[in-house]
N, CA, C and O atoms as a printed pandas DataFrame, in Angstrom:
     atom_number atom_name residue_name chain_id  residue_number  x_coord  y_coord  z_coord
0              1         N          PHE        A               1  131.073   82.270  126.504
1              2        CA          PHE        A               1  132.085   82.050  125.773
2              3         C          PHE        A               1  132.145   82.571  124.431
3              4         O          PHE        A               1  133.056   82.207  123.687
4              5         N          ARG        A               2  131.108   83.532  123.979
5              6        CA          ARG        A               2  131.129   83.629  122.692
6              7         C          ARG        A               2  131.214   82.981  121.662
7              8         O          ARG        A               2  132.032   83.045  120.744
8              9         N          LEU        A               3  130.107   82.165  121.868
9             10        CA          LEU        A               3  129.886   80.935  120.953
10            11         C          LEU        A               3  128.508   81.281  120.466
11            12         O          LEU        A               3  128.343   81.676  119.312
12            13         N          VAL        A               4  127.339   81.121  121.460
13            14        CA          VAL        A               4  126.224   81.821  120.980
14            15         C          VAL        A               4  125.366   82.651  121.490
15            16         O          VAL        A               4  125.007   82.310  122.617
16            17         N          ARG        A               5  124.894   83.614  121.098
17            18        CA          ARG        A               5  124.441   84.927  121.871
18            19         C          ARG        A               5  122.907   85.290  121.425
19            20         O          ARG        A               5  122.440   85.070  120.307
20            21         N          VAL        A               6  122.448   85.693  122.160
21            22        CA          VAL        A               6  121.303   86.226  121.853
22            23         C          VAL        A               6  121.073   88.056  121.822
23            24         O          VAL        A               6  121.025   88.752  122.836
24            25         N          HIS        A               7  120.977   88.464  120.669
25            26        CA          HIS        A               7  120.998   89.690  120.293
26            27         C          HIS        A               7  119.510   90.388  120.955
27            28         O          HIS        A               7  118.416   89.875  120.719
28            29         N          VAL        A               8  119.630   91.297  121.581
29            30        CA          VAL        A               8  118.248   91.845  122.008
30            31         C          VAL        A               8  118.398   92.981  121.295
31            32         O          VAL        A               8  119.519   93.330  120.924
32            33         N          PHE        A               9  117.035   93.865  120.949
33            34        CA          PHE        A               9  116.904   95.050  120.454
34            35         C          PHE        A               9  116.083   95.899  121.300
35            36         O          PHE        A               9  114.857   95.798  121.241
36            37         N          ILE        A              10  116.775   96.918  122.262
37            38        CA          ILE        A              10  115.934   97.767  123.263
38            39         C          ILE        A              10  116.394   99.221  122.622
39            40         O          ILE        A              10  117.540   99.583  122.358
40            41         N          PRO        A              11  115.084   99.985  122.444
41            42        CA          PRO        A              11  114.771  101.072  122.106
42            43         C          PRO        A              11  115.946  102.131  122.897
43            44         O          PRO        A              11  115.741  102.256  124.104
44            45         N          LYS        A              12  116.928  102.759  122.438
45            46        CA          LYS        A              12  117.573  103.919  122.874
46            47         C          LYS        A              12  117.555  104.703  124.053
47            48         O          LYS        A              12  118.392  104.987  124.911
48            49         N          GLU        A              13  116.029  105.046  123.797
49            50        CA          GLU        A              13  115.399  105.978  124.998
50            51         C          GLU        A              13  115.286  105.354  126.078
51            52         O          GLU        A              13  115.611  106.028  127.056
52            53         N          GLN        A              14  114.851  104.016  126.354
53            54        CA          GLN        A              14  114.900  102.948  127.015
54            55         C          GLN        A              14  115.991  102.696  128.043
55            56         O          GLN        A              14  115.871  102.520  129.256
56            57         N          GLY        A              15  116.881  102.715  127.426
57            58        CA          GLY        A              15  118.195  102.171  127.820
58            59         C          GLY        A              15  118.092  100.871  128.596
59            60         O          GLY        A              15  116.986  100.610  129.070
60            61         N          LEU        A              16  119.247   99.887  128.822
61            62        CA          LEU        A              16  119.178   98.706  129.415
62            63         C          LEU        A              16  118.900   98.779  130.608
63            64         O          LEU        A              16  119.659   99.440  131.316
64            65         N          THR        A              17  117.978   98.266  131.082
65            66        CA          THR        A              17  117.767   97.795  132.603
66            67         C          THR        A              17  117.185   96.480  132.868
67            68         O          THR        A              17  117.127   95.922  131.772
68            69         N          ALA        A              18  116.782   95.803  133.663
69            70        CA          ALA        A              18  116.098   94.523  133.913
70            71         C          ALA        A              18  114.985   94.357  132.881
71            72         O          ALA        A              18  114.902   93.544  131.961
72            73         N          ASP        A              19  114.004   95.495  133.326
73            74        CA          ASP        A              19  112.537   95.515  132.599
74            75         C          ASP        A              19  112.605   95.708  131.391
75            76         O          ASP        A              19  112.001   94.939  130.643
76            77         N          SER        A              20  113.353   96.776  130.873
77            78        CA          SER        A              20  113.651   96.596  129.263
78            79         C          SER        A              20  114.119   95.273  128.563
79            80         O          SER        A              20  113.748   94.908  127.447
80            81         N          LEU        A              21  114.950   94.644  129.351
81            82        CA          LEU        A              21  115.792   93.291  128.770
82            83         C          LEU        A              21  114.636   92.337  128.370
83            84         O          LEU        A              21  114.434   91.692  127.341
84            85         N          VAL        A              22  113.801   92.492  129.775
85            86        CA          VAL        A              22  112.834   91.463  129.603
86            87         C          VAL        A              22  111.587   91.691  128.459
87            88         O          VAL        A              22  111.129   90.977  127.566
88            89         N          GLN        A              23  111.309   92.930  128.908
89            90        CA          GLN        A              23  110.084   93.268  127.785
90            91         C          GLN        A              23  110.733   93.027  126.461
91            92         O          GLN        A              23  110.117   92.141  125.868
92            93         N          ALA        A              24  111.459   93.354  125.972
93            94        CA          ALA        A              24  112.167   93.039  124.816
94            95         C          ALA        A              24  112.263   91.705  124.244
95            96         O          ALA        A              24  111.944   91.493  123.073
96            97         N          ILE        A              25  112.826   90.505  125.277
97            98        CA          ILE        A              25  112.756   89.344  125.049
98            99         C          ILE        A              25  111.206   88.672  125.135
99           100         O          ILE        A              25  110.881   87.789  124.342
100          101         N          ARG        A              26  110.518   89.045  125.907
101          102        CA          ARG        A              26  109.057   88.951  125.341
102          103         C          ARG        A              26  108.368   89.108  124.226
103          104         O          ARG        A              26  107.670   88.269  123.656
104          105         N          ALA        A              27  108.631   90.451  123.860
105          106        CA          ALA        A              27  108.067   90.982  122.890
106          107         C          ALA        A              27  109.092   89.732  121.061
107          108         O          ALA        A              27  108.735   89.598  119.891
108          109         N          GLY        A              28  109.752   89.430  121.484
109          110        CA          GLY        A              28  110.409   89.042  120.495
110          111         C          GLY        A              28  111.293   89.551  119.531
111          112         O          GLY        A              28  111.579   89.073  118.434
112          113         N          HIS        A              29  111.806   90.876  120.226
113          114        CA          HIS        A              29  112.879   91.734  119.664
114          115         C          HIS        A              29  114.190   91.077  120.053
115          116         O          HIS        A              29  114.858   91.503  120.995
116          117         N          CYS        A              30  114.609   89.862  119.194
117          118        CA          CYS        A              30  115.912   89.553  119.791
118          119         C          CYS        A              30  116.348   88.326  118.433
119          120         O          CYS        A              30  115.400   87.748  117.900
120          121         N          PHE        A              31  117.294   88.114  118.119
121          122        CA          PHE        A              31  117.970   86.980  117.541
122          123         C          PHE        A              31  118.804   86.337  117.989
123          124         O          PHE        A              31  119.627   86.807  118.775
124          125         N          ILE        A              32  118.804   85.039  117.585
125          126        CA          ILE        A              32  120.143   83.972  117.969
126          127         C          ILE        A              32  121.218   84.266  116.928
127          128         O          ILE        A              32  120.950   84.441  115.739
128          129         N          GLY        A              33  122.397   84.311  117.415
129          130        CA          GLY        A              33  123.624   84.439  116.570
130          131         C          GLY        A              33  124.606   83.319  116.894
131          132         O          GLY        A              33  124.876   83.093  118.074
132          133         N          PHE        A              34  124.987   82.822  116.211
133          134        CA          PHE        A              34  126.444   81.794  116.647
134          135         C          PHE        A              34  127.630   82.179  115.852
135          136         O          PHE        A              34  128.152   81.876  114.779
136          137         N          ASP        A              35  127.885   83.216  117.144
137          138        CA          ASP        A              35  129.347   83.839  116.520
138          139         C          ASP        A              35  130.609   83.626  116.749
139          140         O          ASP        A              35  131.514   84.458  116.684
140          141         N          LEU        A              36  130.699   82.292  117.072
141          142        CA          LEU        A              36  131.785   81.505  116.337
142          143         C          LEU        A              36  132.133   81.211  115.596
143          144         O          LEU        A              36  133.284   80.776  115.549
144          145         N          PHE        A              37  131.432   81.267  114.691
145          146        CA          PHE        A              37  131.144   80.956  112.910
146          147         C          PHE        A              37  131.674   82.394  112.525
147          148         O          PHE        A              37  132.546   82.486  111.661
148          149         N          GLY        A              38  131.118   83.629  113.207
149          150        CA          GLY        A              38  131.411   84.930  112.793
150          151         C          GLY        A              38  131.055   86.082  113.447
151          152         O          GLY        A              38  130.465   85.619  114.423
152          153         N          ASP        A              39  131.017   87.401  113.571
153          154        CA          ASP        A              39  130.122   88.187  114.314
154          155         C          ASP        A              39  128.970   88.508  113.872
155          156         O          ASP        A              39  128.952   88.778  112.672
156          157         N          THR        A              40  128.038   88.571  114.399
157          158        CA          THR        A              40  126.357   88.567  113.667
158          159         C          THR        A              40  126.217   89.671  113.863
159          160         O          THR        A              40  125.131   89.944  113.351
160          161         N          SER        A              41  126.806   90.912  114.481
161          162        CA          SER        A              41  126.393   92.237  114.668
162          163         C          SER        A              41  126.068   92.782  113.594
163          164         O          SER        A              41  126.816   92.615  112.632
164          165         N          GLY        A              42  124.906   93.559  113.448
165          166        CA          GLY        A              42  124.614   94.180  112.381
166          167         C          GLY        A              42  123.587   93.456  111.367
167          168         O          GLY        A              42  123.284   93.877  110.251
168          169         N          PHE        A              43  123.167   92.414  111.917
169          170        CA          PHE        A              43  122.065   92.042  111.030
170          171         C          PHE        A              43  120.718   92.578  111.368
171          172         O          PHE        A              43  120.480   93.328  112.315
172          173         N          SER        A              44  119.875   92.129  110.518
173          174        CA          SER        A              44  118.500   93.461  110.388
174          175         C          SER        A              44  117.510   92.621  109.752
175          176         O          SER        A              44  117.529   92.465  108.531
176          177         N          PHE        A              45  116.535   91.996  110.587
177          178        CA          PHE        A              45  115.328   91.903  109.808
178          179         C          PHE        A              45  114.324   92.991  109.840
179          180         O          PHE        A              45  114.064   93.461  110.948
180          181         N          ILE        A              46  113.752   93.437  108.857
181          182        CA          ILE        A              46  112.568   94.354  109.198
182          183         C          ILE        A              46  111.718   94.316  108.325
183          184         O          ILE        A              46  112.043   94.026  107.174
184          185         N          ALA        A              47  110.219   94.645  108.719
185          186        CA          ALA        A              47  108.970   94.771  107.853
186          187         C          ALA        A              47  108.591   96.304  107.838
187          188         O          ALA        A              47  108.257   96.913  108.854
188          189         N          GLU        A              48  108.672   96.823  106.671
189          190        CA          GLU        A              48  108.048   98.204  106.546
190          191         C          GLU        A              48  106.728   98.424  105.562
191          192         O          GLU        A              48  106.390   97.655  104.662
192          193         N          ASN        A              49  106.088   99.608  105.932
193          194        CA          ASN        A              49  105.031   99.856  104.770
194          195         C          ASN        A              49  104.484  100.869  105.185
195          196         O          ASN        A              49  104.895  101.199  106.297
196          197         N          ALA        A              50  103.626  101.591  104.706
197          198        CA          ALA        A              50  103.252  103.460  104.749
198          199         C          ALA        A              50  102.938  103.290  106.293
199          200         O          ALA        A              50  103.077  104.384  106.840
200          201         N          THR        A              51  102.595  102.387  107.109
201          202        CA          THR        A              51  102.041  102.663  108.448
202          203         C          THR        A              51  103.360  102.509  109.451
203          204         O          THR        A              51  103.203  102.644  110.665
204          205         N          GLY        A              52  104.726  102.206  108.860
205          206        CA          GLY        A              52  105.931  102.086  109.499
206          207         C          GLY        A              52  107.044  101.445  109.303
207          208         O          GLY        A              52  107.355  101.175  108.143
208          209         N          THR        A              53  107.841  101.081  110.325
209          210        CA          THR        A              53  109.087  100.063  110.362
210          211         C          THR        A              53  108.417   99.199  111.392
211          212         O          THR        A              53  107.667   99.721  112.217
212          213         N          LYS        A              54  108.699   97.595  111.391
213          214        CA          LYS        A              54  108.721   96.653  112.319
214          215         C          LYS        A              54  109.552   95.595  112.440
215          216         O          LYS        A              54  109.823   94.820  111.522
216          217         N          ILE        A              55  110.059   95.525  113.800
217          218        CA          ILE        A              55  110.807   94.308  113.749
218          219         C          ILE        A              55  110.625   93.328  114.234
219          220         O          ILE        A              55  109.479   93.085  114.613
220          221         N          GLN        A              56  111.739   92.297  114.437
221          222        CA          GLN        A              56  111.092   91.014  114.807
222          223         C          GLN        A              56  110.419   90.745  116.133
223          224         O          GLN        A              56  110.875   91.136  117.208
224          225         N          GLY        A              57  109.182   89.976  115.971
225          226        CA          GLY        A              57  108.476   89.935  116.798
226          227         C          GLY        A              57  107.351   90.600  116.955
227          228         O          GLY        A              57  106.506   90.348  117.813
228          229         N          ASP        A              58  107.286   91.632  115.986
229          230        CA          ASP        A              58  106.177   92.456  115.265
230          231         C          ASP        A              58  105.342   92.132  114.721
231          232         O          ASP        A              58  105.522   91.099  114.076
232          233         N          GLU        A              59  103.849   92.835  114.633
233          234        CA          GLU        A              59  103.069   92.710  113.574
234          235         C          GLU        A              59  103.075   93.750  113.070
235          236         O          GLU        A              59  103.417   94.791  113.632
236          237         N          ILE        A              60  102.503   93.591  111.329
237          238        CA          ILE        A              60  102.758   94.587  110.446
238          239         C          ILE        A              60  101.163   94.283  109.463
239          240         O          ILE        A              60  100.752   93.122  109.470
240          241         N          GLY        A              61  100.583   95.042  108.897
241          242        CA          GLY        A              61   99.564   94.694  107.831
242          243         C          GLY        A              61  100.297   94.385  106.358
243          244         O          GLY        A              61  101.443   94.725  106.063
244          245         N          LEU        A              62   99.651   93.886  105.775
245          246        CA          LEU        A              62   99.924   93.128  104.442
246          247         C          LEU        A              62  100.222   94.207  103.539
247          248         O          LEU        A              62  101.190   94.108  102.784
248          249         N          GLU        A              63   99.372   95.391  103.540
249          250        CA          GLU        A              63   99.050   96.112  102.341
250          251         C          GLU        A              63  100.328   96.789  102.259
251          252         O          GLU        A              63  100.751   97.327  103.283
252          253         N          GLY        A              64  101.115   96.851  101.013
253          254        CA          GLY        A              64  102.584   97.341  100.643
254          255         C          GLY        A              64  103.593   96.916  101.124
255          256         O          GLY        A              64  104.673   97.237  100.629
256          257         N          THR        A              65  103.530   96.209  102.048
257          258        CA          THR        A              65  104.621   95.391  103.226
258          259         C          THR        A              65  105.947   94.864  102.053
259          260         O          THR        A              65  105.860   94.150  101.053
260          261         N          LYS        A              66  107.068   95.511  102.633
261          262        CA          LYS        A              66  108.392   95.172  102.250
262          263         C          LYS        A              66  109.267   94.210  103.362
263          264         O          LYS        A              66  109.108   94.704  104.478
264          265         N          LEU        A              67  109.842   93.411  103.401
265          266        CA          LEU        A              67  110.679   92.559  104.733
266          267         C          LEU        A              67  112.247   92.728  103.767
267          268         O          LEU        A              67  112.618   92.254  102.694
268          269         N          LYS        A              68  112.919   93.710  104.844
269          270        CA          LYS        A              68  114.246   93.950  104.498
270          271         C          LYS        A              68  115.169   92.914  105.246
271          272         O          LYS        A              68  114.875   92.823  106.438
272          273         N          ILE        A              69  116.186   92.130  104.853
273          274        CA          ILE        A              69  117.297   91.558  105.531
274          275         C          ILE        A              69  118.515   92.124  105.206
275          276         O          ILE        A              69  118.725   92.431  104.033
276          277         N          GLU        A              70  119.416   92.325  106.125
277          278        CA          GLU        A              70  120.639   92.742  105.970
278          279         C          GLU        A              70  121.619   91.812  107.028
279          280         O          GLU        A              70  121.422   91.818  108.243
280          281         N          VAL        A              71  122.583   91.104  106.448
281          282        CA          VAL        A              71  123.865   90.267  107.085
282          283         C          VAL        A              71  125.119   91.300  107.108
283          284         O          VAL        A              71  125.275   92.237  106.325
284          285         N          PRO        A              72  125.894   90.963  108.071
285          286        CA          PRO        A              72  126.925   91.654  107.781
286          287         C          PRO        A              72  128.175   91.385  106.592
287          288         O          PRO        A              72  128.967   92.202  106.123
288          289         N          VAL        A              73  128.032   90.030  106.330
289          290        CA          VAL        A              73  128.897   89.555  105.148
290          291         C          VAL        A              73  127.922   88.865  104.335
291          292         O          VAL        A              73  126.790   88.544  104.696
292          293         N          GLU        A              74  128.562   88.624  102.980
293          294        CA          GLU        A              74  127.421   87.732  102.005
294          295         C          GLU        A              74  127.429   86.451  102.561
295          296         O          GLU        A              74  128.445   85.883  102.961
296          297         N          SER        A              75  126.338   86.014  102.586
297          298        CA          SER        A              75  125.910   84.557  102.918
298          299         C          SER        A              75  124.823   83.615  102.187
299          300         O          SER        A              75  124.400   83.988  101.092
300          301         N          ARG        A              76  124.472   82.715  102.606
301          302        CA          ARG        A              76  123.472   82.331  102.083
302          303         C          ARG        A              76  121.749   82.750  103.078
303          304         O          ARG        A              76  121.630   82.675  104.301
304          305         N          ILE        A              77  120.986   83.037  102.397
305          306        CA          ILE        A              77  119.677   83.594  103.068
306          307         C          ILE        A              77  118.322   82.730  102.659
307          308         O          ILE        A              77  117.789   82.589  101.559
308          309         N          VAL        A              78  117.924   82.139  104.131
309          310        CA          VAL        A              78  116.572   81.528  103.627
310          311         C          VAL        A              78  115.439   82.317  104.098
311          312         O          VAL        A              78  115.669   82.727  105.235
312          313         N          LEU        A              79  114.572   82.597  103.758
313          314        CA          LEU        A              79  113.597   83.265  103.878
314          315         C          LEU        A              79  112.016   81.882  104.176
315          316         O          LEU        A              79  111.535   81.143  103.318
316          317         N          PHE        A              80  111.689   81.975  105.366
317          318        CA          PHE        A              80  110.622   81.127  105.633
318          319         C          PHE        A              80  109.544   81.468  105.962
319          320         O          PHE        A              80  109.592   82.230  106.928
320          321         N          LYS        A              81  108.269   81.200  105.503
321          322        CA          LYS        A              81  106.958   82.075  105.158
322          323         C          LYS        A              81  105.871   80.235  105.900
323          324         O          LYS        A              81  105.607   79.181  105.322
324          325         N          ASP        A              82  105.569   80.739  107.366
325          326        CA          ASP        A              82  104.756   79.449  107.701
326          327         C          ASP        A              82  105.554   78.405  107.800
327          328         O          ASP        A              82  105.077   77.282  107.640
328          329         N          GLY        A              83  106.964   78.586  108.093
329          330        CA          GLY        A              83  107.318   77.196  108.609
330          331         C          GLY        A              83  108.231   76.512  107.312
331          332         O          GLY        A              83  109.049   75.618  107.524
332          333         N          ASN        A              84  107.947   77.106  105.852
333          334        CA          ASN        A              84  108.079   76.542  104.762
334          335         C          ASN        A              84  108.998   77.707  104.358
335          336         O          ASN        A              84  108.916   78.901  104.646
336          337         N          VAL        A              85  110.137   76.861  103.412
337          338        CA          VAL        A              85  111.304   77.884  102.759
338          339         C          VAL        A              85  110.277   78.567  101.974
339          340         O          VAL        A              85  109.301   77.887  101.656
340          341         N          HIS        A              86  110.324   79.868  101.582
341          342        CA          HIS        A              86  109.983   81.013  100.579
342          343         C          HIS        A              86  111.122   81.483   99.617
343          344         O          HIS        A              86  111.051   81.622   98.396
344          345         N          PHE        A              87  111.959   81.649  100.268
345          346        CA          PHE        A              87  113.367   81.737   99.153
346          347         C          PHE        A              87  114.625   81.643   99.642
347          348         O          PHE        A              87  115.030   82.147  100.689
348          349         N          ASP        A              88  115.227   81.000   98.879
349          350        CA          ASP        A              88  116.858   80.473   99.155
350          351         C          ASP        A              88  117.806   80.927   98.238
351          352         O          ASP        A              88  117.841   80.486   97.089
352          353         N          GLU        A              89  118.873   82.097   98.815
353          354        CA          GLU        A              89  119.723   82.959   98.192
354          355         C          GLU        A              89  121.032   82.827   98.665
355          356         O          GLU        A              89  121.233   83.030   99.863
356          357         N          THR        A              90  122.033   82.497   97.862
357          358        CA          THR        A              90  123.555   82.386   98.056
358          359         C          THR        A              90  124.147   83.470   97.743
359          360         O          THR        A              90  123.519   83.957   96.803
360          361         N          GLY        A              91  125.136   84.204   98.056
361          362        CA          GLY        A              91  125.995   85.276   97.748
362          363         C          GLY        A              91  125.170   86.804   98.262
363          364         O          GLY        A              91  125.460   87.775   97.562
364          365         N          VAL        A              92  124.717   86.922   98.793
365          366        CA          VAL        A              92  124.067   88.043   98.961
366          367         C          VAL        A              92  124.075   88.780  100.773
367          368         O          VAL        A              92  123.985   88.032  101.745
368          369         N          SER        A              93  124.156   89.788  100.865
369          370        CA          SER        A              93  123.952   90.225  102.486
370          371         C          SER        A              93  123.158   91.617  102.194
371          372         O          SER        A              93  123.475   92.584  102.887
372          373         N          THR        A              94  122.179   91.767  101.242
373          374        CA          THR        A              94  121.102   92.572  101.275
374          375         C          THR        A              94  119.807   91.696  100.317
375          376         O          THR        A              94  119.988   91.116   99.246
376          377         N          ARG        A              95  118.725   91.801  100.952
377          378        CA          ARG        A              95  117.789   91.322  100.259
378          379         C          ARG        A              95  116.374   92.237  100.802
379          380         O          ARG        A              95  116.024   92.526  101.947
380          381         N          VAL        A              96  115.812   92.513   99.607
381          382        CA          VAL        A              96  114.290   93.380  100.107
382          383         C          VAL        A              96  113.234   92.197   99.153
383          384         O          VAL        A              96  113.416   91.730   98.029
384          385         N          TYR        A              97  112.165   91.990  100.094
385          386        CA          TYR        A              97  111.115   91.000   99.535
386          387         C          TYR        A              97  109.871   91.868   99.464
387          388         O          TYR        A              97  109.690   92.616  100.424
388          389         N          ASP        A              98  109.073   91.882   98.572
389          390        CA          ASP        A              98  107.503   92.683   98.479
390          391         C          ASP        A              98  106.750   91.094   99.012
391          392         O          ASP        A              98  106.757   89.998   98.451
392          393         N          VAL        A              99  106.239   91.464  100.096
393          394        CA          VAL        A              99  105.053   90.491  100.934
394          395         C          VAL        A              99  103.785   90.397   99.714
395          396         O          VAL        A              99  103.288   91.403   99.207
396          397         N          ALA        A             100  103.493   89.361   99.461
397          398        CA          ALA        A             100  102.091   89.190   98.838
398          399         C          ALA        A             100  101.086   88.421   99.367
399          400         O          ALA        A             100  100.004   88.292   98.793
400          401         N          GLU        A             101  101.382   87.836  100.541
401          402        CA          GLU        A             101  100.763   86.928  101.641
402          403         C          GLU        A             101  100.649   87.107  102.729
403          404         O          GLU        A             101  101.644   87.669  103.186
404          405         N          ARG        A             102   99.913   86.912  103.425
405          406        CA          ARG        A             102  100.027   87.262  105.151
406          407         C          ARG        A             102  100.494   85.934  105.415
407          408         O          ARG        A             102  100.332   84.988  104.645
408          409         N          GLY        A             103  101.157   85.879  106.671
409          410        CA          GLY        A             103  102.055   84.902  107.062
410          411         C          GLY        A             103  102.942   85.277  108.189
411          412         O          GLY        A             103  103.015   86.436  108.598
412          413         N          VAL        A             104  103.655   84.234  108.714
413          414        CA          VAL        A             104  104.701   84.394  109.995
414          415         C          VAL        A             104  105.975   83.791  109.184
415          416         O          VAL        A             104  106.163   82.611  108.887
416          417         N          TYR        A             105  106.939   85.105  108.857
417          418        CA          TYR        A             105  108.147   85.153  108.110
418          419         C          TYR        A             105  109.225   85.439  109.109
419          420         O          TYR        A             105  109.181   86.202  110.074
420          421         N          ARG        A             106  110.203   84.674  108.685
421          422        CA          ARG        A             106  111.334   84.539  109.685
422          423         C          ARG        A             106  112.777   83.913  108.871
423          424         O          ARG        A             106  112.769   83.039  108.005
424          425         N          VAL        A             107  113.894   84.574  109.378
425          426        CA          VAL        A             107  115.202   84.277  108.207
426          427         C          VAL        A             107  115.986   83.584  109.056
427          428         O          VAL        A             107  115.970   83.615  110.287
428          429         N          GLU        A             108  116.873   82.774  108.121
429          430        CA          GLU        A             108  118.071   81.944  108.978
430          431         C          GLU        A             108  119.151   82.496  107.404
431          432         O          GLU        A             108  118.862   82.760  106.237
432          433         N          ALA        A             109  120.426   82.462  108.189
433          434        CA          ALA        A             109  121.404   83.016  107.381
434          435         C          ALA        A             109  122.631   82.084  107.829
435          436         O          ALA        A             109  123.002   82.119  109.002
436          437         N          TYR        A             110  123.386   81.081  106.702
437          438        CA          TYR        A             110  124.391   80.317  106.301
438          439         C          TYR        A             110  125.869   80.822  106.013
439          440         O          TYR        A             110  125.960   81.699  105.155
440          441         N          LEU        A             111  126.862   80.450  106.526
441          442        CA          LEU        A             111  128.329   80.567  105.685
442          443         C          LEU        A             111  128.622   79.598  104.986
443          444         O          LEU        A             111  129.034   78.618  105.606
444          445         N          PRO        A             112  128.540   79.503  103.634
445          446        CA          PRO        A             112  128.833   78.153  103.029
446          447         C          PRO        A             112  130.116   78.067  102.659
447          448         O          PRO        A             112  130.736   77.050  102.348
448          449         N          ARG        A             113  130.591   79.476  102.718
449          450        CA          ARG        A             113  132.179   79.617  102.395
450          451         C          ARG        A             113  132.957   78.969  103.644
451          452         O          ARG        A             113  134.151   78.776  103.417
452          453         N          LEU        A             114  132.540   78.626  104.818
453          454        CA          LEU        A             114  133.017   77.804  105.752
454          455         C          LEU        A             114  133.159   76.291  105.612
455          456         O          LEU        A             114  133.762   75.577  106.413
456          457         N          GLY        A             115  132.456   75.828  104.363
457          458        CA          GLY        A             115  132.245   74.229  104.420
458          459         C          GLY        A             115  131.784   73.672  105.046
459          460         O          GLY        A             115  131.033   74.145  105.900
460          461         N          ARG        A             116  132.044   72.266  104.900
461          462        CA          ARG        A             116  130.993   71.458  105.314
462          463         C          ARG        A             116  131.741   70.860  106.952
463          464         O          ARG        A             116  132.972   70.885  106.940
464          465         N          PRO        A             117  131.302   70.520  107.845
465          466        CA          PRO        A             117  130.098   71.028  108.265
466          467         C          PRO        A             117  129.030   72.230  108.704
467          468         O          PRO        A             117  127.814   72.389  108.804
468          469         N          VAL        A             118  130.246   72.960  108.899
469          470        CA          VAL        A             118  130.291   74.233  109.631
470          471         C          VAL        A             118  129.074   75.213  108.770
471          472         O          VAL        A             118  128.224   75.934  109.292
472          473         N          GLY        A             119  129.285   74.997  107.448
473          474        CA          GLY        A             119  128.476   75.994  106.424
474          475         C          GLY        A             119  127.305   75.374  106.012
475          476         O          GLY        A             119  126.681   75.807  105.043
476          477         N          GLU        A             120  126.925   74.366  106.671
477          478        CA          GLU        A             120  125.429   73.666  106.694
478          479         C          GLU        A             120  124.691   74.044  107.989
479          480         O          GLU        A             120  123.518   73.685  108.095
480          481         N          GLN        A             121  125.360   74.843  109.133
481          482        CA          GLN        A             121  124.449   74.844  110.107
482          483         C          GLN        A             121  123.748   76.366  109.988
483          484         O          GLN        A             121  123.982   77.052  108.993
484          485         N          PRO        A             122  123.003   76.780  110.903
485          486        CA          PRO        A             122  122.547   78.189  110.545
486          487         C          PRO        A             122  123.503   79.029  111.400
487          488         O          PRO        A             122  123.741   78.638  112.543
488          489         N          TRP        A             123  124.025   80.065  110.975
489          490        CA          TRP        A             123  124.915   81.431  111.637
490          491         C          TRP        A             123  123.588   82.222  112.377
491          492         O          TRP        A             123  123.609   82.520  113.571
492          493         N          ILE        A             124  122.687   82.448  111.673
493          494        CA          ILE        A             124  121.607   83.253  112.188
494          495         C          ILE        A             124  120.673   83.079  112.381
495          496         O          ILE        A             124  120.263   82.819  111.250
496          497         N          ILE        A             125  119.372   82.947  113.388
497          498        CA          ILE        A             125  118.401   82.748  113.470
498          499         C          ILE        A             125  117.510   83.592  113.957
499          500         O          ILE        A             125  117.548   83.743  115.178
500          501         N          SER        A             126  116.368   84.450  113.099
501          502        CA          SER        A             126  115.738   85.467  113.356
502          503         C          SER        A             126  114.246   84.710  113.932
503          504         O          SER        A             126  113.739   83.620  113.666
504          505         N          ASN        A             127  113.803   85.892  114.881
505          506        CA          ASN        A             127  112.435   85.714  114.976
506          507         C          ASN        A             127  111.534   86.273  114.237
507          508         O          ASN        A             127  111.821   87.119  113.390
508          509         N          PRO        A             128  110.281   85.846  114.482
509          510        CA          PRO        A             128  109.375   86.207  113.172
510          511         C          PRO        A             128  108.861   87.287  112.998
511          512         O          PRO        A             128  108.737   88.041  113.963
512          513         N          ILE        A             129  108.487   87.609  111.916
513          514        CA          ILE        A             129  107.706   88.932  111.524
514          515         C          ILE        A             129  106.241   88.819  111.528
515          516         O          ILE        A             129  106.057   88.095  110.550
516          517         N          TYR        A             130  105.303   89.034  111.927
517          518        CA          TYR        A             130  103.731   88.729  111.672
518          519         C          TYR        A             130  103.251   89.533  110.688
519          520         O          TYR        A             130  103.015   90.716  110.935
520          521         N          VAL        A             131  103.055   89.035  109.523
521          522        CA          VAL        A             131  102.332   89.866  108.284
522          523         C          VAL        A             131  100.603   89.205  108.363
523          524         O          VAL        A             131  100.120   88.136  107.990
524          525         N          ARG        A             132  100.113   90.230  108.926
525          526        CA          ARG        A             132   98.503   90.082  108.860
526          527         C          ARG        A             132   97.592   90.473  108.174
527          528         O          ARG        A             132   96.436   90.142  108.434
């Protein structure tokens, strides 16, 4: 009903098949979007360093790692590290974070401009990226 969606990342070269869908979900290459609040297409949470780019569900080494967060519209972005709030910023659509510590990082995005109680509920919930 276009209320809540699981957005799954499947490499273009694989194409959408039952196997590629199950593999992507098992790998954590997906996020939850509460699209009844607004279209969550375009959300991105990646980690980059000299070894390459990783997406939600992946592991990456610590050295030189940056986390990049993009949301379709200005929102409140909350980055969690090991289950605790690491930063919380409102009114942004893009954020780059230099990682200084190993941990499990994930993102939630909110739409505070929708007012209470809707703006206090998560709009986007990412899967984690593991920085080892």
